[in-house]
Amino acid sequence: MRKTSQPATEVVAKAPEPPRTWKRIAGIAAAAVSAISFITGVVAVIPILTRDATRFDSLVLTAEPFRPTVLDYAVPLDAPFDSFPLSDTTFCDPVQQAWLDEFGEAYTSRYMVTFQNNATEGSMLAMDDLRGEGDRVPPESTAIRVECDTTGLAPSNLRAARLDLSSSGEIAYFDDSALRDSPVPDSPVVLNLAPGEGAQLLLQLSSSTRFYGAVHITVRSGSDERDVVLPLPVEVLVPGLMVRGDTFVRASGSLSCIQYTDGNETPCVLAEVLPFP
């Protein structure tokens, strides 16, 4: 009998399975790459999300009285100036201040105003039309400004801008400054702040009528504009003062007549200002 030959069984060698450890490492590496890609994406997005483009609320305004130790009084010209208490001091002492409290009216004439654009990118904030809005009535009597410096320090000639509140429609103008760094004198106050920029403005208020109200400024961003009220500490009150340029009386031991000329203080004749008997 012929034997039937059986086909040889083919043995195929299987490749050894990779160790489980390498599988875990490969998985961790893939996850790490994915995480790094995610983190990179987040880091790239954060600067976009945290950008602060110029808006109206990017403007931060602060205002405070300039040299609060220097007090201003509106004293009627018919006050008994001949009874003003003289002294040997070089400052306005408590007795002299008491006389001014009795016969005059205290008010604040100078403010230091700070403007800050807190945006990090975008267009400029433009500001102009700095003006007073409120009630105006004729004064009961003609008065002159009397400056009471309670410290006796050297006077400051810094005068950056002036605003006459006598009538509606008046706007603030830049004026001469002892620092010689202000814009052209007698030009309207205009401020342009790029993102991150700030500016300070010393504002001098005066009026020939009695003014009670607020100081406004127009803020422009692109084609939009908004009316903003300056955050002065109190509602503005400026008594009606005599119209004679920037002439005032300084109380510092005695009374002296002062007038601003070209941004500097110059003496004037007291008898020509006060009706001494």
Short mmCIF file of C-alpha atoms in Angstrom, two decimals:
data_model
loop_
_atom_site.label_atom_id
_atom_site.label_comp_id
_atom_site.label_asym_id
_atom_site.label_seq_id
_atom_site.Cartn_x
_atom_site.Cartn_y
_atom_site.Cartn_z
CA MET A 1 0.00 0.00 0.00
CA ARG A 2 1.32 3.41 -0.96
CA LYS A 3 1.65 5.80 1.88
CA THR A 4 0.20 9.16 1.41
CA SER A 5 2.63 11.94 2.35
CA GLN A 6 1.24 14.63 4.70
CA PRO A 7 2.08 18.25 3.80
CA ALA A 8 4.63 19.74 6.07
CA THR A 9 3.22 22.11 8.61
CA GLU A 10 4.60 25.61 8.00
CA VAL A 11 5.64 27.27 11.19
CA VAL A 12 5.52 31.09 11.10
CA ALA A 13 7.45 32.79 13.85
CA LYS A 14 5.46 35.53 15.53
CA ALA A 15 7.17 38.83 16.22
CA PRO A 16 7.59 39.35 19.92
CA GLU A 17 5.05 41.69 21.43
CA PRO A 18 6.53 45.01 22.55
CA PRO A 19 6.86 45.22 26.26
CA ARG A 20 3.97 46.87 28.04
CA THR A 21 6.39 49.49 29.40
CA TRP A 22 7.09 50.88 25.95
CA LYS A 23 3.37 51.09 25.25
CA ARG A 24 2.90 53.16 28.34
CA ILE A 25 5.81 55.45 27.42
CA ALA A 26 4.45 55.95 23.92
CA GLY A 27 1.03 56.82 25.32
CA ILE A 28 2.51 59.29 27.77
CA ALA A 29 4.59 60.91 25.05
CA ALA A 30 1.55 61.34 22.82
CA ALA A 31 -0.41 62.86 25.67
CA ALA A 32 2.47 65.19 26.47
CA VAL A 33 2.67 66.39 22.87
CA SER A 34 -1.08 67.00 22.91
CA ALA A 35 -0.84 68.90 26.20
CA ILE A 36 2.05 71.02 24.95
CA SER A 37 0.08 71.87 21.82
CA PHE A 38 -2.89 72.87 23.98
CA ILE A 39 -0.76 75.02 26.27
CA THR A 40 0.90 76.69 23.30
CA GLY A 41 -2.52 77.46 21.91
CA VAL A 42 -3.64 78.96 25.20
CA VAL A 43 -0.50 81.09 25.47
CA ALA A 44 -1.07 82.35 21.95
CA VAL A 45 -4.70 83.21 22.70
CA ILE A 46 -4.19 84.95 26.06
CA PRO A 47 -2.51 88.10 24.62
CA ILE A 48 -5.46 88.47 22.25
CA LEU A 49 -8.00 88.04 25.01
CA THR A 50 -6.20 90.43 27.40
CA ARG A 51 -5.64 93.26 24.94
CA ASP A 52 -7.26 96.48 26.10
CA ALA A 53 -8.25 98.65 23.15
CA THR A 54 -9.05 102.32 23.60
CA ARG A 55 -12.56 102.96 24.91
CA PHE A 56 -14.16 105.84 26.75
CA ASP A 57 -13.77 103.99 30.03
CA SER A 58 -10.03 103.76 29.33
CA LEU A 59 -9.81 107.37 30.49
CA VAL A 60 -9.11 107.83 34.21
CA LEU A 61 -9.51 111.35 35.62
CA THR A 62 -8.44 112.64 39.01
CA ALA A 63 -8.52 116.18 40.36
CA GLU A 64 -7.46 117.78 43.61
CA PRO A 65 -6.84 121.30 44.90
CA PHE A 66 -3.41 122.60 43.94
CA ARG A 67 -1.36 123.57 47.01
CA PRO A 68 -4.20 123.11 49.54
CA THR A 69 -2.23 125.11 52.13
CA VAL A 70 -2.86 128.21 50.00
CA LEU A 71 -6.39 129.45 50.66
CA ASP A 72 -8.30 131.78 48.35
CA TYR A 73 -10.89 134.28 49.53
CA ALA A 74 -13.23 136.56 47.63
CA VAL A 75 -13.25 139.73 49.75
CA PRO A 76 -15.63 142.60 48.84
CA LEU A 77 -13.87 145.85 48.06
CA ASP A 78 -16.01 147.57 50.68
CA ALA A 79 -14.66 145.30 53.45
CA PRO A 80 -12.75 147.14 56.24
CA PHE A 81 -9.28 146.44 54.87
CA ASP A 82 -7.88 149.13 57.16
CA SER A 83 -8.64 146.77 60.07
CA PHE A 84 -6.71 143.86 58.57
CA PRO A 85 -4.33 142.61 61.31
CA LEU A 86 -0.70 143.11 60.26
CA SER A 87 2.15 141.05 61.66
CA ASP A 88 5.89 140.45 61.27
CA THR A 89 5.37 136.98 59.82
CA THR A 90 6.03 135.99 56.22
CA PHE A 91 2.89 133.87 55.98
CA CYS A 92 -0.83 134.20 56.54
CA ASP A 93 -1.18 133.59 60.27
CA PRO A 94 -4.31 132.34 62.11
CA VAL A 95 -5.36 135.88 63.13
CA GLN A 96 -5.25 137.07 59.52
CA GLN A 97 -7.07 133.95 58.37
CA ALA A 98 -9.79 134.63 60.96
CA TRP A 99 -10.22 138.15 59.51
CA LEU A 100 -10.58 136.67 56.02
CA ASP A 101 -13.09 134.11 57.29
CA GLU A 102 -15.16 136.94 58.75
CA PHE A 103 -15.16 139.35 55.82
CA GLY A 104 -14.46 137.09 52.83
CA GLU A 105 -15.71 133.90 51.22
CA ALA A 106 -13.33 130.95 50.87
CA TYR A 107 -13.21 129.08 47.57
CA THR A 108 -10.80 126.98 45.50
CA SER A 109 -9.41 128.58 42.36
CA ARG A 110 -6.72 126.08 41.31
CA TYR A 111 -6.95 122.36 40.65
CA MET A 112 -4.38 119.85 39.46
CA VAL A 113 -6.15 117.55 37.00
CA THR A 114 -4.60 114.25 35.86
CA PHE A 115 -5.64 112.50 32.63
CA GLN A 116 -4.62 108.87 31.98
CA ASN A 117 -5.41 106.60 29.00
CA ASN A 118 -5.21 103.08 30.45
CA ALA A 119 -5.68 101.30 27.12
CA THR A 120 -2.81 99.18 25.78
CA GLU A 121 -3.63 99.55 22.10
CA GLY A 122 -5.95 101.37 19.76
CA SER A 123 -6.55 104.96 18.84
CA MET A 124 -5.89 108.14 20.77
CA LEU A 125 -8.31 109.79 23.14
CA ALA A 126 -8.76 113.42 22.12
CA MET A 127 -10.05 115.98 24.62
CA ASP A 128 -11.12 119.57 24.08
CA ASP A 129 -13.91 122.04 24.87
CA LEU A 130 -12.97 122.33 28.56
CA ARG A 131 -15.73 124.52 29.96
CA GLY A 132 -17.97 125.34 32.90
CA GLU A 133 -21.67 124.49 33.01
CA GLY A 134 -23.89 125.77 35.78
CA ASP A 135 -25.70 128.77 37.21
CA ARG A 136 -24.40 132.31 36.91
CA VAL A 137 -25.78 135.26 38.85
CA PRO A 138 -24.49 138.81 39.31
CA PRO A 139 -22.41 139.18 42.49
CA GLU A 140 -23.89 141.14 45.37
CA SER A 141 -20.73 143.25 45.55
CA THR A 142 -17.43 143.61 43.70
CA ALA A 143 -14.77 141.42 45.27
CA ILE A 144 -11.05 140.77 44.86
CA ARG A 145 -9.15 137.54 45.35
CA VAL A 146 -7.01 137.48 48.48
CA GLU A 147 -4.47 134.68 48.71
CA CYS A 148 -3.73 133.36 52.20
CA ASP A 149 -0.57 131.21 52.15
CA THR A 150 -0.45 129.47 55.52
CA THR A 151 3.05 128.05 54.91
CA GLY A 152 4.99 131.07 53.70
CA LEU A 153 6.69 128.99 51.02
CA ALA A 154 7.85 130.59 47.80
CA PRO A 155 4.90 131.18 45.47
CA SER A 156 4.47 128.91 42.50
CA ASN A 157 4.29 130.52 39.07
CA LEU A 158 3.07 127.36 37.41
CA ARG A 159 0.03 128.33 35.38
CA ALA A 160 -0.90 125.86 32.68
CA ALA A 161 -4.47 126.76 31.77
CA ARG A 162 -7.14 129.26 32.73
CA LEU A 163 -10.91 129.01 32.51
CA ASP A 164 -13.15 132.07 32.74
CA LEU A 165 -16.54 130.97 34.06
CA SER A 166 -18.18 134.38 33.63
CA SER A 167 -20.43 133.32 30.76
CA SER A 168 -21.50 130.18 28.92
CA GLY A 169 -19.53 129.33 25.82
CA GLU A 170 -16.17 130.18 27.38
CA ILE A 171 -13.53 127.45 27.10
CA ALA A 172 -10.18 126.95 28.80
CA TYR A 173 -7.01 128.33 27.23
CA PHE A 174 -3.39 127.42 27.80
CA ASP A 175 -1.44 130.19 29.48
CA ASP A 176 2.20 131.07 30.10
CA SER A 177 4.04 128.79 32.53
CA ALA A 178 7.14 129.44 34.60
CA LEU A 179 8.28 125.98 33.51
CA ARG A 180 8.21 127.12 29.88
CA ASP A 181 6.92 123.75 28.77
CA SER A 182 3.29 124.58 28.08
CA PRO A 183 1.84 124.87 24.56
CA VAL A 184 1.48 128.18 22.77
CA PRO A 185 -0.15 130.74 25.11
CA ASP A 186 -3.78 131.65 24.47
CA SER A 187 -4.48 128.49 22.49
CA PRO A 188 -7.52 126.38 23.44
CA VAL A 189 -6.81 123.44 25.72
CA VAL A 190 -6.53 120.31 23.57
CA LEU A 191 -5.11 117.01 24.85
CA ASN A 192 -4.33 113.89 22.82
CA LEU A 193 -3.44 110.73 24.73
CA ALA A 194 -2.19 107.60 23.02
CA PRO A 195 -2.71 104.26 24.80
CA GLY A 196 -0.68 104.26 28.01
CA GLU A 197 -0.10 108.02 27.99
CA GLY A 198 -1.02 110.52 30.69
CA ALA A 199 -0.98 114.28 31.22
CA GLN A 200 -1.41 116.79 34.03
CA LEU A 201 -3.09 120.16 33.79
CA LEU A 202 -3.08 122.93 36.37
CA LEU A 203 -6.45 124.61 35.95
CA GLN A 204 -7.04 128.18 37.19
CA LEU A 205 -10.68 129.22 37.61
CA SER A 206 -11.98 132.78 37.64
CA SER A 207 -15.26 134.57 37.05
CA SER A 208 -16.71 138.07 37.11
CA THR A 209 -20.13 136.57 37.95
CA ARG A 210 -21.00 134.18 40.74
CA PHE A 211 -20.67 130.68 39.26
CA TYR A 212 -21.99 127.47 40.78
CA GLY A 213 -21.75 124.26 38.77
CA ALA A 214 -19.26 121.82 37.26
CA VAL A 215 -16.37 121.71 34.79
CA HIS A 216 -16.89 119.56 31.69
CA ILE A 217 -14.64 118.30 28.92
CA THR A 218 -15.49 116.63 25.59
CA VAL A 219 -13.72 113.31 25.00
CA ARG A 220 -13.46 111.88 21.48
CA SER A 221 -12.59 108.32 20.44
CA GLY A 222 -12.65 107.82 16.70
CA SER A 223 -15.93 109.24 15.39
CA ASP A 224 -17.66 109.04 18.78
CA GLU A 225 -17.64 111.67 21.50
CA ARG A 226 -18.78 111.88 25.10
CA ASP A 227 -19.26 114.65 27.64
CA VAL A 228 -17.29 114.03 30.85
CA VAL A 229 -17.50 115.94 34.14
CA LEU A 230 -14.17 116.57 35.85
CA PRO A 231 -14.15 114.87 39.27
CA LEU A 232 -13.46 117.97 41.33
CA PRO A 233 -13.71 117.29 45.08
CA VAL A 234 -16.74 119.56 45.51
CA GLU A 235 -19.19 121.29 43.22
CA VAL A 236 -17.41 124.31 41.82
CA LEU A 237 -18.16 127.66 43.41
CA VAL A 238 -16.37 130.76 42.15
CA PRO A 239 -17.53 134.11 43.55
CA GLY A 240 -17.70 137.07 41.20
CA LEU A 241 -14.39 138.91 41.20
CA MET A 242 -13.36 142.31 39.91
CA VAL A 243 -12.33 142.28 36.27
CA ARG A 244 -8.75 143.43 36.25
CA GLY A 245 -6.66 140.76 34.65
CA ASP A 246 -4.89 138.46 37.09
CA THR A 247 -4.61 140.97 39.90
CA PHE A 248 -4.96 139.76 43.46
CA VAL A 249 -3.86 140.58 46.99
CA ARG A 250 -1.51 138.36 48.99
CA ALA A 251 -1.82 138.21 52.75
CA SER A 252 1.55 137.27 54.23
CA GLY A 253 2.15 139.32 57.34
CA SER A 254 1.00 142.37 55.39
CA LEU A 255 -1.07 142.93 52.28
CA SER A 256 0.61 143.21 48.89
CA CYS A 257 -0.74 143.66 45.39
CA ILE A 258 0.31 141.03 42.83
CA GLN A 259 -0.34 140.86 39.11
CA TYR A 260 0.59 138.15 36.63
CA THR A 261 2.45 139.46 33.60
CA ASP A 262 3.72 137.06 30.93
CA GLY A 263 3.39 134.17 33.35
CA ASN A 264 5.38 135.87 36.10
CA GLU A 265 4.37 137.70 39.25
CA THR A 266 4.94 141.45 39.25
CA PRO A 267 4.09 143.92 42.02
CA CYS A 268 1.29 146.43 41.61
CA VAL A 269 0.13 149.40 43.66
CA LEU A 270 -2.13 148.29 46.50
CA ALA A 271 -3.78 151.71 46.83
CA GLU A 272 -4.95 151.46 43.22
CA VAL A 273 -6.75 148.20 43.98
CA LEU A 274 -8.06 148.57 47.53
CA PRO A 275 -10.06 151.65 48.59
CA PHE A 276 -8.01 152.56 51.64
CA PRO A 277 -9.29 155.71 53.38
#
